[in-house]
PDB file of C-alpha atoms in Angstrom:
ATOM      1  CA  GLU N   1       8.238  -0.669   0.887  1.00  0.00           C
ATOM      2  CA  LEU N   2       6.809  -4.479   0.827  1.00  0.00           C
ATOM      3  CA  LYS N   3       6.135  -5.486   4.008  1.00  0.00           C
ATOM      4  CA  VAL N   4       5.496  -9.004   4.710  1.00  0.00           C
ATOM      5  CA  GLU N   5       3.477 -10.012   8.222  1.00  0.00           C
ATOM      6  CA  GLN N   6       3.085 -12.957   9.648  1.00  0.00           C
ATOM      7  CA  ASN N   7       0.242 -14.775  12.496  1.00  0.00           C
ATOM      8  CA  PRO N   8       0.930 -15.829  15.168  1.00  0.00           C
ATOM      9  CA  LEU N   9       4.556 -15.863  15.016  1.00  0.00           C
ATOM     10  CA  PHE N  10       4.305 -19.074  17.979  1.00  0.00           C
ATOM     11  CA  LEU N  11       2.158 -21.655  17.308  1.00  0.00           C
ATOM     12  CA  SER N  12       1.961 -25.434  19.799  1.00  0.00           C
ATOM     13  CA  MET N  13      -0.517 -27.164  18.937  1.00  0.00           C
ATOM     14  CA  GLN N  14      -1.808 -30.865  19.307  1.00  0.00           C
ATOM     15  CA  GLU N  15      -1.454 -34.083  16.896  1.00  0.00           C
ATOM     16  CA  GLY N  16      -4.574 -34.309  15.132  1.00  0.00           C
ATOM     17  CA  LYS N  17      -5.860 -30.309  15.284  1.00  0.00           C
ATOM     18  CA  ASN N  18      -5.904 -28.011  12.494  1.00  0.00           C
ATOM     19  CA  TYR N  19      -4.861 -24.379  12.144  1.00  0.00           C
ATOM     20  CA  THR N  20      -3.818 -21.821   9.946  1.00  0.00           C
ATOM     21  CA  ILE N  21      -1.330 -19.792   9.485  1.00  0.00           C
ATOM     22  CA  TYR N  22      -1.726 -16.334   7.857  1.00  0.00           C
ATOM     23  CA  CYS N  23       0.202 -14.382   5.344  1.00  0.00           C
ATOM     24  CA  ASN N  24      -0.673 -10.715   4.560  1.00  0.00           C
ATOM     25  CA  TYR N  25       1.318  -8.259   2.652  1.00  0.00           C
ATOM     26  CA  SER N  26       1.511  -4.521   2.227  1.00  0.00           C
ATOM     27  CA  THR N  27       1.567  -3.868  -1.648  1.00  0.00           C
ATOM     28  CA  THR N  28       0.847  -5.869  -5.027  1.00  0.00           C
ATOM     29  CA  SER N  29       3.080  -8.713  -5.742  1.00  0.00           C
ATOM     30  CA  ASP N  30       3.052 -11.375  -8.179  1.00  0.00           C
ATOM     31  CA  ARG N  31       4.218 -14.253  -6.580  1.00  0.00           C
ATOM     32  CA  LEU N  32       3.985 -15.247  -3.323  1.00  0.00           C
ATOM     33  CA  TYR N  33       6.095 -18.363  -1.646  1.00  0.00           C
ATOM     34  CA  TRP N  34       6.132 -21.047   1.435  1.00  0.00           C
ATOM     35  CA  TYR N  35       8.601 -22.561   2.701  1.00  0.00           C
ATOM     36  CA  ARG N  36       9.871 -24.637   5.954  1.00  0.00           C
ATOM     37  CA  GLN N  37      12.808 -24.023   7.857  1.00  0.00           C
ATOM     38  CA  ASP N  38      14.272 -26.952  10.406  1.00  0.00           C
ATOM     39  CA  PRO N  39      17.264 -26.079  12.746  1.00  0.00           C
ATOM     40  CA  GLY N  40      19.632 -25.266  11.514  1.00  0.00           C
ATOM     41  CA  LYS N  41      19.033 -26.264   7.961  1.00  0.00           C
ATOM     42  CA  SER N  42      18.009 -24.259   4.783  1.00  0.00           C
ATOM     43  CA  LEU N  43      15.072 -23.226   3.550  1.00  0.00           C
ATOM     44  CA  GLU N  44      13.028 -26.195   2.338  1.00  0.00           C
ATOM     45  CA  SER N  45       9.927 -24.944  -0.569  1.00  0.00           C
ATOM     46  CA  LEU N  46       6.911 -25.961  -0.481  1.00  0.00           C
ATOM     47  CA  PHE N  47       4.383 -23.624  -2.551  1.00  0.00           C
ATOM     48  CA  VAL N  48       4.531 -21.276  -5.170  1.00  0.00           C
ATOM     49  CA  LEU N  49       1.351 -19.886  -5.633  1.00  0.00           C
ATOM     50  CA  LEU N  50       0.924 -17.260  -8.704  1.00  0.00           C
ATOM     51  CA  SER N  51      -1.843 -15.634  -9.150  1.00  0.00           C
ATOM     52  CA  ASN N  52      -5.527 -14.887  -7.347  1.00  0.00           C
ATOM     53  CA  GLY N  53      -7.208 -17.558  -6.037  1.00  0.00           C
ATOM     54  CA  ALA N  54      -4.876 -20.386  -6.385  1.00  0.00           C
ATOM     55  CA  VAL N  55      -4.545 -23.028  -4.181  1.00  0.00           C
ATOM     56  CA  LYS N  56      -2.227 -26.001  -3.568  1.00  0.00           C
ATOM     57  CA  GLN N  57      -2.281 -28.919  -1.308  1.00  0.00           C
ATOM     58  CA  GLU N  58       0.784 -31.225  -0.306  1.00  0.00           C
ATOM     59  CA  GLY N  59       0.137 -33.615   2.378  1.00  0.00           C
ATOM     60  CA  ARG N  60      -1.409 -32.480   5.668  1.00  0.00           C
ATOM     61  CA  LEU N  61      -0.621 -28.532   4.123  1.00  0.00           C
ATOM     62  CA  MET N  62      -2.507 -26.304   1.959  1.00  0.00           C
ATOM     63  CA  ALA N  63      -1.778 -23.155   0.907  1.00  0.00           C
ATOM     64  CA  SER N  64      -3.839 -19.962  -0.865  1.00  0.00           C
ATOM     65  CA  LEU N  65      -4.000 -16.982  -2.198  1.00  0.00           C
ATOM     66  CA  ASP N  66      -6.384 -13.911  -2.494  1.00  0.00           C
ATOM     67  CA  THR N  67      -4.552 -11.037  -3.575  1.00  0.00           C
ATOM     68  CA  LYS N  68      -7.370  -8.580  -3.569  1.00  0.00           C
ATOM     69  CA  ALA N  69      -7.207  -9.315   0.579  1.00  0.00           C
ATOM     70  CA  ARG N  70      -3.177  -9.737   0.264  1.00  0.00           C
ATOM     71  CA  LEU N  71      -3.501 -12.804   1.822  1.00  0.00           C
ATOM     72  CA  SER N  72      -2.405 -15.850   2.104  1.00  0.00           C
ATOM     73  CA  THR N  73      -3.053 -18.781   4.246  1.00  0.00           C
ATOM     74  CA  LEU N  74      -0.722 -22.076   4.672  1.00  0.00           C
ATOM     75  CA  HIS N  75      -3.843 -24.879   6.790  1.00  0.00           C
ATOM     76  CA  ILE N  76      -2.379 -27.675   8.036  1.00  0.00           C
ATOM     77  CA  THR N  77      -5.134 -30.324   8.460  1.00  0.00           C
ATOM     78  CA  ALA N  78      -3.962 -33.070  11.057  1.00  0.00           C
ATOM     79  CA  ALA N  79      -1.545 -31.998  12.680  1.00  0.00           C
ATOM     80  CA  VAL N  80       1.617 -34.715  13.191  1.00  0.00           C
ATOM     81  CA  HIS N  81       4.568 -33.968  15.168  1.00  0.00           C
ATOM     82  CA  ASP N  82       6.575 -34.348  11.466  1.00  0.00           C
ATOM     83  CA  LEU N  83       5.485 -30.973  10.826  1.00  0.00           C
ATOM     84  CA  SER N  84       6.946 -29.401  13.706  1.00  0.00           C
ATOM     85  CA  ALA N  85       8.789 -26.561  12.089  1.00  0.00           C
ATOM     86  CA  THR N  86       9.082 -22.611  11.211  1.00  0.00           C
ATOM     87  CA  TYR N  87       7.465 -21.451   8.168  1.00  0.00           C
ATOM     88  CA  PHE N  88       8.100 -18.263   6.265  1.00  0.00           C
ATOM     89  CA  CYS N  89       5.996 -16.689   3.699  1.00  0.00           C
ATOM     90  CA  ALA N  90       7.529 -14.715   0.988  1.00  0.00           C
ATOM     91  CA  VAL N  91       6.969 -12.671  -2.104  1.00  0.00           C
ATOM     92  CA  ASP N  92       8.493 -11.110  -4.701  1.00  0.00           C
ATOM     93  CA  ARG N  93       7.331  -8.289  -7.704  1.00  0.00           C
ATOM     94  CA  LEU N  94       8.796  -8.509 -11.093  1.00  0.00           C
ATOM     95  CA  ASN N  95       9.493  -4.823 -11.550  1.00  0.00           C
ATOM     96  CA  SER N  96      12.027  -4.113  -8.651  1.00  0.00           C
ATOM     97  CA  GLY N  97      14.650  -6.192  -9.672  1.00  0.00           C
ATOM     98  CA  SER N  98      12.976  -9.374  -8.254  1.00  0.00           C
ATOM     99  CA  ARG N  99      13.724 -10.749  -4.935  1.00  0.00           C
ATOM    100  CA  LEU N 100      12.112 -12.416  -2.243  1.00  0.00           C
ATOM    101  CA  THR N 101      10.689 -10.340   0.799  1.00  0.00           C
ATOM    102  CA  PHE N 102      10.399 -12.462   3.769  1.00  0.00           C
ATOM    103  CA  GLY N 103       7.660 -13.067   6.707  1.00  0.00           C
ATOM    104  CA  GLU N 104       9.047 -12.985  10.111  1.00  0.00           C
ATOM    105  CA  GLY N 105       8.439 -16.703  10.400  1.00  0.00           C
ATOM    106  CA  THR N 106       5.798 -18.666  11.922  1.00  0.00           C
ATOM    107  CA  GLN N 107       7.147 -21.400  15.125  1.00  0.00           C
ATOM    108  CA  LEU N 108       5.227 -24.604  14.630  1.00  0.00           C
ATOM    109  CA  THR N 109       5.645 -26.568  17.498  1.00  0.00           C
ATOM    110  CA  VAL N 110       3.421 -30.624  17.305  1.00  0.00           C
ATOM    111  CA  ASN N 111       2.604 -31.598  20.466  1.00  0.00           C
ATOM    112  CA  PRO N 112       2.028 -35.535  20.839  1.00  0.00           C
TER     113      PRO N 112
ATOM    114  CA  ASN A   1      25.509 -32.458  -7.311  1.00  0.00           C
ATOM    115  CA  ALA A   2      23.848 -29.044  -8.358  1.00  0.00           C
ATOM    116  CA  GLY A   3      22.977 -26.354  -6.909  1.00  0.00           C
ATOM    117  CA  VAL A   4      24.240 -23.538  -4.254  1.00  0.00           C
ATOM    118  CA  THR A   5      27.415 -24.439  -2.228  1.00  0.00           C
ATOM    119  CA  GLN A   6      27.831 -21.474   0.419  1.00  0.00           C
ATOM    120  CA  THR A   7      31.613 -21.702   1.278  1.00  0.00           C
ATOM    121  CA  PRO A   8      32.326 -21.508   4.675  1.00  0.00           C
ATOM    122  CA  LYS A   9      29.755 -23.162   7.169  1.00  0.00           C
ATOM    123  CA  PHE A  10      30.777 -21.675   9.833  1.00  0.00           C
ATOM    124  CA  ARG A  11      33.294 -18.787  11.128  1.00  0.00           C
ATOM    125  CA  VAL A  12      34.403 -16.975  14.566  1.00  0.00           C
ATOM    126  CA  LEU A  13      35.823 -13.238  13.471  1.00  0.00           C
ATOM    127  CA  LYS A  14      36.907 -10.908  16.126  1.00  0.00           C
ATOM    128  CA  THR A  15      35.681  -7.569  15.967  1.00  0.00           C
ATOM    129  CA  GLY A  16      37.293  -5.755  13.081  1.00  0.00           C
ATOM    130  CA  GLN A  17      38.532  -8.218  10.970  1.00  0.00           C
ATOM    131  CA  SER A  18      37.447  -8.943   7.966  1.00  0.00           C
ATOM    132  CA  MET A  19      36.506 -11.570   5.820  1.00  0.00           C
ATOM    133  CA  THR A  20      34.506 -13.064   2.729  1.00  0.00           C
ATOM    134  CA  LEU A  21      31.640 -15.484   2.119  1.00  0.00           C
ATOM    135  CA  LEU A  22      31.514 -17.607  -1.542  1.00  0.00           C
ATOM    136  CA  CYS A  23      28.329 -18.314  -2.856  1.00  0.00           C
ATOM    137  CA  ALA A  24      29.178 -20.950  -5.909  1.00  0.00           C
ATOM    138  CA  GLN A  25      25.927 -22.318  -8.410  1.00  0.00           C
ATOM    139  CA  ASP A  26      26.505 -24.075 -11.170  1.00  0.00           C
ATOM    140  CA  MET A  27      22.821 -23.906 -12.701  1.00  0.00           C
ATOM    141  CA  ASN A  28      23.995 -21.422 -14.588  1.00  0.00           C
ATOM    142  CA  HIS A  29      21.171 -18.507 -12.627  1.00  0.00           C
ATOM    143  CA  GLU A  30      21.262 -14.978 -13.704  1.00  0.00           C
ATOM    144  CA  TYR A  31      20.402 -14.263 -10.329  1.00  0.00           C
ATOM    145  CA  MET A  32      22.234 -14.210  -6.896  1.00  0.00           C
ATOM    146  CA  TYR A  33      20.879 -13.005  -3.594  1.00  0.00           C
ATOM    147  CA  TRP A  34      22.148 -12.658   0.123  1.00  0.00           C
ATOM    148  CA  TYR A  35      20.247 -13.119   2.805  1.00  0.00           C
ATOM    149  CA  ARG A  36      21.004 -12.912   6.363  1.00  0.00           C
ATOM    150  CA  GLN A  37      18.973 -14.594   9.288  1.00  0.00           C
ATOM    151  CA  ASP A  38      18.626 -13.241  13.058  1.00  0.00           C
ATOM    152  CA  PRO A  39      15.833 -14.803  15.263  1.00  0.00           C
ATOM    153  CA  GLY A  40      12.416 -13.369  15.060  1.00  0.00           C
ATOM    154  CA  MET A  41      13.177 -11.279  11.758  1.00  0.00           C
ATOM    155  CA  GLY A  42      12.949 -13.783   8.638  1.00  0.00           C
ATOM    156  CA  LEU A  43      15.407 -13.443   6.602  1.00  0.00           C
ATOM    157  CA  ARG A  44      16.332 -10.027   5.019  1.00  0.00           C
ATOM    158  CA  LEU A  45      18.224  -9.101   2.257  1.00  0.00           C
ATOM    159  CA  ILE A  46      21.542  -7.169   1.837  1.00  0.00           C
ATOM    160  CA  HIS A  47      22.709  -6.953  -1.968  1.00  0.00           C
ATOM    161  CA  TYR A  48      21.628  -9.348  -5.037  1.00  0.00           C
ATOM    162  CA  SER A  49      22.623  -9.204  -8.453  1.00  0.00           C
ATOM    163  CA  VAL A  50      20.793  -9.172 -11.905  1.00  0.00           C
ATOM    164  CA  GLY A  51      23.678 -10.898 -13.602  1.00  0.00           C
ATOM    165  CA  GLU A  52      27.801 -10.809 -14.054  1.00  0.00           C
ATOM    166  CA  GLY A  53      29.118  -8.132 -13.566  1.00  0.00           C
ATOM    167  CA  THR A  54      26.154  -6.285 -11.147  1.00  0.00           C
ATOM    168  CA  THR A  55      25.063  -5.744  -8.037  1.00  0.00           C
ATOM    169  CA  ALA A  56      22.646  -3.340  -6.125  1.00  0.00           C
ATOM    170  CA  LYS A  57      21.236  -3.454  -2.434  1.00  0.00           C
ATOM    171  CA  GLY A  58      19.082  -5.054  -0.423  1.00  0.00           C
ATOM    172  CA  GLU A  59      18.014  -4.037   2.787  1.00  0.00           C
ATOM    173  CA  VAL A  60      20.327  -4.387   5.090  1.00  0.00           C
ATOM    174  CA  PRO A  61      23.386  -3.182   2.810  1.00  0.00           C
ATOM    175  CA  ASP A  62      25.374  -1.164   5.340  1.00  0.00           C
ATOM    176  CA  GLY A  63      28.417  -2.965   6.067  1.00  0.00           C
ATOM    177  CA  TYR A  64      28.964  -5.356   3.425  1.00  0.00           C
ATOM    178  CA  ASN A  65      30.597  -5.155   0.120  1.00  0.00           C
ATOM    179  CA  VAL A  66      29.394  -8.069  -2.744  1.00  0.00           C
ATOM    180  CA  SER A  67      31.173  -8.719  -5.863  1.00  0.00           C
ATOM    181  CA  ARG A  68      29.822 -10.916  -9.154  1.00  0.00           C
ATOM    182  CA  LEU A  69      32.874 -10.858 -11.696  1.00  0.00           C
ATOM    183  CA  LYS A  70      31.663 -14.399 -12.563  1.00  0.00           C
ATOM    184  CA  LYS A  71      28.105 -15.291 -13.371  1.00  0.00           C
ATOM    185  CA  GLN A  72      28.462 -18.290 -11.048  1.00  0.00           C
ATOM    186  CA  ASN A  73      30.252 -16.706  -8.404  1.00  0.00           C
ATOM    187  CA  PHE A  74      28.459 -14.116  -5.641  1.00  0.00           C
ATOM    188  CA  LEU A  75      30.673 -13.396  -2.850  1.00  0.00           C
ATOM    189  CA  LEU A  76      30.155 -11.235   0.294  1.00  0.00           C
ATOM    190  CA  GLY A  77      32.576  -9.071   1.932  1.00  0.00           C
ATOM    191  CA  LEU A  78      32.506  -7.726   5.407  1.00  0.00           C
ATOM    192  CA  GLU A  79      35.563  -5.294   5.767  1.00  0.00           C
ATOM    193  CA  SER A  80      35.842  -4.789   9.595  1.00  0.00           C
ATOM    194  CA  ALA A  81      33.334  -7.186  11.318  1.00  0.00           C
ATOM    195  CA  ALA A  82      31.186  -6.220  14.197  1.00  0.00           C
ATOM    196  CA  PRO A  83      29.329  -7.877  16.575  1.00  0.00           C
ATOM    197  CA  SER A  84      25.615  -7.107  15.184  1.00  0.00           C
ATOM    198  CA  GLN A  85      26.447  -8.958  12.103  1.00  0.00           C
ATOM    199  CA  THR A  86      26.085 -12.506  13.931  1.00  0.00           C
ATOM    200  CA  SER A  87      23.874 -14.190  11.760  1.00  0.00           C
ATOM    201  CA  VAL A  88      23.479 -17.294   9.035  1.00  0.00           C
ATOM    202  CA  TYR A  89      23.921 -15.677   5.689  1.00  0.00           C
ATOM    203  CA  PHE A  90      22.264 -17.553   3.274  1.00  0.00           C
ATOM    204  CA  CYS A  91      22.892 -17.031  -0.432  1.00  0.00           C
ATOM    205  CA  ALA A  92      20.085 -18.054  -3.042  1.00  0.00           C
ATOM    206  CA  SER A  93      19.902 -18.212  -6.762  1.00  0.00           C
ATOM    207  CA  ARG A  94      17.257 -18.291  -9.461  1.00  0.00           C
ATOM    208  CA  PRO A  95      17.253 -18.663 -13.529  1.00  0.00           C
ATOM    209  CA  ALA A  96      15.892 -15.633 -15.223  1.00  0.00           C
ATOM    210  CA  GLY A  97      11.898 -16.265 -16.568  1.00  0.00           C
ATOM    211  CA  SER A  98      11.071 -18.663 -13.613  1.00  0.00           C
ATOM    212  CA  TYR A  99      10.127 -18.348  -9.927  1.00  0.00           C
ATOM    213  CA  GLY A 100      11.735 -20.777  -8.187  1.00  0.00           C
ATOM    214  CA  TYR A 101      14.724 -19.649  -5.801  1.00  0.00           C
ATOM    215  CA  THR A 102      17.434 -22.291  -4.925  1.00  0.00           C
ATOM    216  CA  PHE A 103      19.081 -21.625  -1.404  1.00  0.00           C
ATOM    217  CA  GLY A 104      22.302 -23.256   0.094  1.00  0.00           C
ATOM    218  CA  SER A 105      22.972 -24.724   3.307  1.00  0.00           C
ATOM    219  CA  GLY A 106      23.837 -21.131   4.926  1.00  0.00           C
ATOM    220  CA  THR A 107      27.403 -19.512   6.898  1.00  0.00           C
ATOM    221  CA  ARG A 108      26.921 -18.973  10.264  1.00  0.00           C
ATOM    222  CA  LEU A 109      28.958 -16.585  11.397  1.00  0.00           C
ATOM    223  CA  THR A 110      29.489 -15.560  14.752  1.00  0.00           C
ATOM    224  CA  VAL A 111      31.459 -11.890  15.820  1.00  0.00           C
ATOM    225  CA  VAL A 112      33.901 -11.702  18.979  1.00  0.00           C
TER     226      VAL A 112
END
């Protein structure tokens, strides 16, 4: 059974600081996704990581993937209040009907 | 606008009542999914479909049924609603051969 675990589950940080969210998954997966969700809203796609060593950056967010360690990280640089949201990682496997399995989510609060 | 449309957006049911949630996509996507989101648990897959006329169970299928009679529609049914089915339900779709999932805006269901 594929399991996806995120840590931390709750993160409160100050503006201007850096931090990393970790995403571990239990079995070989084909693709790793990061999503953002604002309260009461749907999921917004941030990154899709397709291969070992993949790194993608958008603004203050950078995601990376290590398939050997079954680990993805979402690094936040110089946080700003607008980044406050819940962040989910998810993985899918092409040979199992290709559906997403999600982590529990990391609730990020950036304080002024 | 192209995308995934969920109907209704909000609903309150009494225990034992039945209802159907509709997911419609106009992007000609092959794959469609129903997830539920509960606090602290991320999104969990209920049922999914890899094509018209096909459905399969996900992680938490008990108490739900689905149908995909037309390619663009994926229906989620609750035959006898229970308070444990109070949740936010998200539908998603994805084209075959692509890794991009599109999520609907969600249906907030309360069972009293």
